[in-house]
Amino acid sequence: MTLIATSRERGIATLTLDSPANRNALSAALVGELRDALADCAADDTVRAVVLTHTGSTFCAGADLTAPPDPEAFVGLMRAIVALPKPVVARVTGHVRAGGLGLLAACDIAVAGEEASFALTESRLGLAPAVISLTLLPRVDRTAANRYYLTGERFDAAEAARIGLVTVAAEDVEKGLAPVLDGLRRASPQGLAASKELVTATVLRSFDQYAEDLIARSAALFASDEAREGMTAFLERRDPAWVR
């Protein structure tokens, strides 16, 4: 069963996260399929840009704790989105949690609807938003990052737009997307690739400089006693031992 549905329309490839059983969580299989689908888009000269969207009420629930991807594979996926020589536009009409925010922040443009909600829940599991900082910190207002990294609070699309996580918070996502997609269709492939290269250069350098350290940090946290308690409590739908 495929976890990524694909379609094409007037130069726009739409890749749809389609794993409703686990709320489009980042399993090893989903990460691999999405990276393959992006590679196909990169090689297809008829594709001008990519829309990344989802089925169901959740864009991405973060890491699949029962079948997590290798951290290097997930970092490779985020880097592939940033480095893709074609714009990637996120269309979000549902919830985004933890690692899903890293996936979202790797996209060049993001349009979110009123139903969308966001939370960096890692600290509540004994973890930290380690590898996803590669895409989040260059994009998100630092004061907001301080708050949401630490508290794990949920926030809405309007707040996500205010802090720079999403580009547009729209009452109607299709209306919000329309001028973006029209602009991308009017741009030349060379112009899009060269322009994207300018705005992603710093982010790609941070991958080269910090990814290895953040992968190691993430692995150490996942192997810790506190993280085991946090993830067990999450799966058992109870508070972890440290909650007061």
XYZ file of C-alpha atoms in Angstrom:
244
model
C 0.000 0.000 0.000
C 1.424 3.365 -1.015
C 1.684 6.078 1.633
C 2.154 8.940 -0.849
C -0.532 9.710 -3.434
C 0.611 11.688 -6.470
C -1.132 13.756 -9.131
C -0.211 16.338 -11.795
C -2.072 19.394 -13.049
C -0.731 22.209 -15.233
C 2.855 21.829 -14.104
C 2.073 21.324 -10.408
C 2.784 17.932 -8.841
C 0.761 17.230 -5.708
C 2.200 14.783 -3.192
C -0.336 13.753 -0.574
C 0.631 12.154 2.727
C -1.841 9.274 2.857
C -1.254 7.240 5.995
C -4.444 7.839 8.013
C -3.899 4.856 10.310
C -1.123 6.724 12.122
C -2.130 10.318 11.308
C 0.540 10.628 8.614
C 3.273 10.055 11.172
C 6.862 9.933 9.982
C 7.445 6.206 9.674
C 10.498 4.800 7.925
C 8.266 3.770 5.019
C 6.609 7.178 4.605
C 9.932 9.028 4.747
C 11.383 6.746 2.081
C 8.370 7.007 -0.226
C 8.221 10.777 0.065
C 11.893 11.166 -0.744
C 11.459 8.918 -3.802
C 8.439 10.948 -4.944
C 10.427 14.180 -4.617
C 13.249 12.691 -6.673
C 10.726 11.815 -9.378
C 9.492 15.422 -9.381
C 13.052 16.717 -9.642
C 13.658 14.533 -12.713
C 10.381 15.428 -14.449
C 10.789 18.471 -16.691
C 7.003 18.937 -16.848
C 6.858 19.642 -13.093
C 7.205 23.339 -12.291
C 6.510 23.093 -8.541
C 5.359 20.640 -5.861
C 2.425 20.900 -3.443
C 2.789 18.806 -0.287
C -0.544 18.101 1.405
C -2.362 15.398 3.363
C -5.457 13.301 3.800
C -7.499 13.437 6.987
C -7.416 15.918 9.838
C -3.653 15.700 10.469
C -0.906 16.960 8.176
C 1.745 15.061 10.135
C 1.743 13.809 13.728
C 5.537 13.754 14.016
C 7.683 10.645 14.337
C 5.965 7.276 14.293
C 7.064 5.984 17.686
C 6.281 2.385 16.682
C 8.268 2.442 13.409
C 10.470 5.554 13.459
C 12.708 6.486 10.546
C 16.451 6.507 10.885
C 17.356 10.075 11.952
C 19.745 10.379 9.024
C 16.937 9.401 6.636
C 14.633 12.076 8.042
C 17.367 14.710 7.863
C 17.967 13.585 4.285
C 14.286 14.090 3.500
C 14.240 17.615 4.913
C 17.404 18.473 3.016
C 15.939 17.024 -0.183
C 12.968 19.389 0.107
C 15.198 22.400 0.752
C 17.584 21.459 -2.061
C 14.934 20.481 -4.624
C 15.421 22.832 -7.608
C 11.665 23.402 -7.699
C 9.528 25.206 -5.119
C 7.689 23.065 -2.575
C 4.442 24.505 -1.231
C 2.765 23.033 1.857
C -1.039 22.950 1.919
C -2.150 22.395 5.517
C -5.733 21.908 6.686
C -5.038 19.863 9.798
C -2.823 19.326 12.801
C 0.976 19.452 12.700
C 3.019 18.105 15.575
C 6.698 17.725 16.501
C 8.691 16.397 13.535
C 5.855 17.393 11.237
C 6.854 21.015 11.853
C 10.322 20.256 10.567
C 8.812 18.809 7.404
C 6.577 21.855 7.035
C 9.419 24.319 7.639
C 11.513 22.653 4.932
C 8.932 23.793 2.375
C 9.480 27.112 0.615
C 5.919 28.390 1.063
C 3.159 27.177 3.388
C -0.550 27.971 3.296
C -2.570 26.890 6.337
C -6.306 26.908 6.940
C -8.309 27.756 10.026
C -8.490 24.074 10.991
C -4.716 23.814 11.296
C -2.981 23.651 14.653
C 0.673 23.319 15.570
C 2.732 22.145 18.564
C 6.326 21.229 19.322
C 5.591 18.493 21.847
C 9.094 17.030 22.164
C 9.880 18.548 25.563
C 6.826 16.813 26.999
C 8.247 13.445 25.899
C 11.735 13.952 27.322
C 13.050 14.912 23.899
C 13.939 18.134 22.046
C 13.262 19.479 18.524
C 16.853 18.628 17.599
C 17.143 17.760 13.912
C 14.075 19.791 12.931
C 15.868 22.890 14.204
C 17.747 22.767 10.899
C 14.622 24.002 9.112
C 12.699 25.616 11.960
C 15.203 28.032 13.455
C 16.030 29.824 10.181
C 12.316 30.372 9.643
C 10.656 30.993 13.010
C 10.878 34.136 15.121
C 13.414 33.409 17.868
C 11.236 34.688 20.723
C 8.421 32.406 19.572
C 10.836 29.486 19.241
C 11.927 30.051 22.839
C 8.322 29.757 23.984
C 7.041 26.887 21.881
C 10.196 24.752 22.062
C 9.988 24.862 25.858
C 6.270 24.748 26.633
C 4.868 22.478 23.922
C 1.801 24.717 23.711
C -0.566 24.408 20.790
C -1.026 27.422 18.489
C -3.207 28.208 15.494
C -2.610 29.191 11.876
C -2.741 32.922 12.573
C 0.007 32.573 15.179
C 1.980 30.305 12.850
C 1.884 33.053 10.227
C 2.831 35.726 12.766
C 5.960 33.848 13.835
C 7.000 32.937 10.274
C 6.248 29.213 10.312
C 3.636 29.532 7.571
C 3.424 32.063 4.771
C -0.346 32.540 4.660
C -3.100 31.794 7.173
C -6.222 31.596 5.017
C -9.923 31.190 5.729
C -10.122 29.333 2.425
C -6.947 27.380 1.664
C -7.683 27.044 -2.051
C -8.118 30.815 -2.382
C -4.915 31.326 -0.433
C -3.050 28.913 -2.703
C -4.386 30.288 -5.990
C -2.125 33.361 -6.362
C 0.901 31.375 -5.186
C 0.402 28.621 -7.764
C -0.409 31.143 -10.476
C 2.850 32.947 -9.766
C 4.831 29.711 -9.875
C 3.250 28.717 -13.189
C 4.217 32.089 -14.678
C 7.853 31.804 -13.589
C 10.475 30.086 -15.735
C 12.023 26.814 -14.509
C 15.476 28.406 -14.561
C 14.228 31.481 -12.740
C 12.584 29.380 -10.038
C 15.655 27.191 -9.512
C 18.050 30.143 -9.355
C 15.791 32.141 -7.046
C 15.258 29.215 -4.694
C 18.998 28.598 -4.579
C 19.511 32.127 -3.246
C 17.019 31.845 -0.407
C 18.013 28.324 0.675
C 21.806 28.666 0.571
C 22.161 29.515 4.264
C 19.846 26.696 5.331
C 21.769 24.147 3.276
C 25.029 25.312 4.826
C 23.536 24.746 8.281
C 22.685 21.164 7.289
C 26.289 20.604 6.261
C 27.602 22.184 9.463
C 25.222 20.971 12.172
C 23.276 17.915 10.964
C 25.714 15.305 12.239
C 25.809 16.781 15.750
C 22.022 17.142 15.921
C 21.481 13.569 14.749
C 23.768 12.346 17.543
C 21.991 14.559 20.075
C 18.599 13.268 18.961
C 19.734 9.645 19.201
C 21.058 10.189 22.742
C 17.783 11.727 23.854
C 15.692 8.917 22.345
C 17.839 6.351 24.203
C 17.444 8.080 27.578
C 15.335 6.858 30.512
C 13.260 10.041 30.519
C 12.398 9.667 26.842
C 11.396 6.027 27.344
C 9.065 7.125 30.127
C 7.714 10.003 28.054
C 7.022 7.872 24.981
C 5.518 5.049 27.058
C 3.234 7.512 28.830
C 2.194 8.976 25.470
C 1.320 5.548 24.055
C -0.518 4.635 27.277
C -2.370 7.964 27.254
C -1.233 9.001 30.733
C 0.929 11.729 32.236
C 4.647 10.912 32.493
C 6.129 10.553 35.963
C 7.597 14.075 36.046
C 4.290 15.957 35.624
C 3.425 17.993 38.723
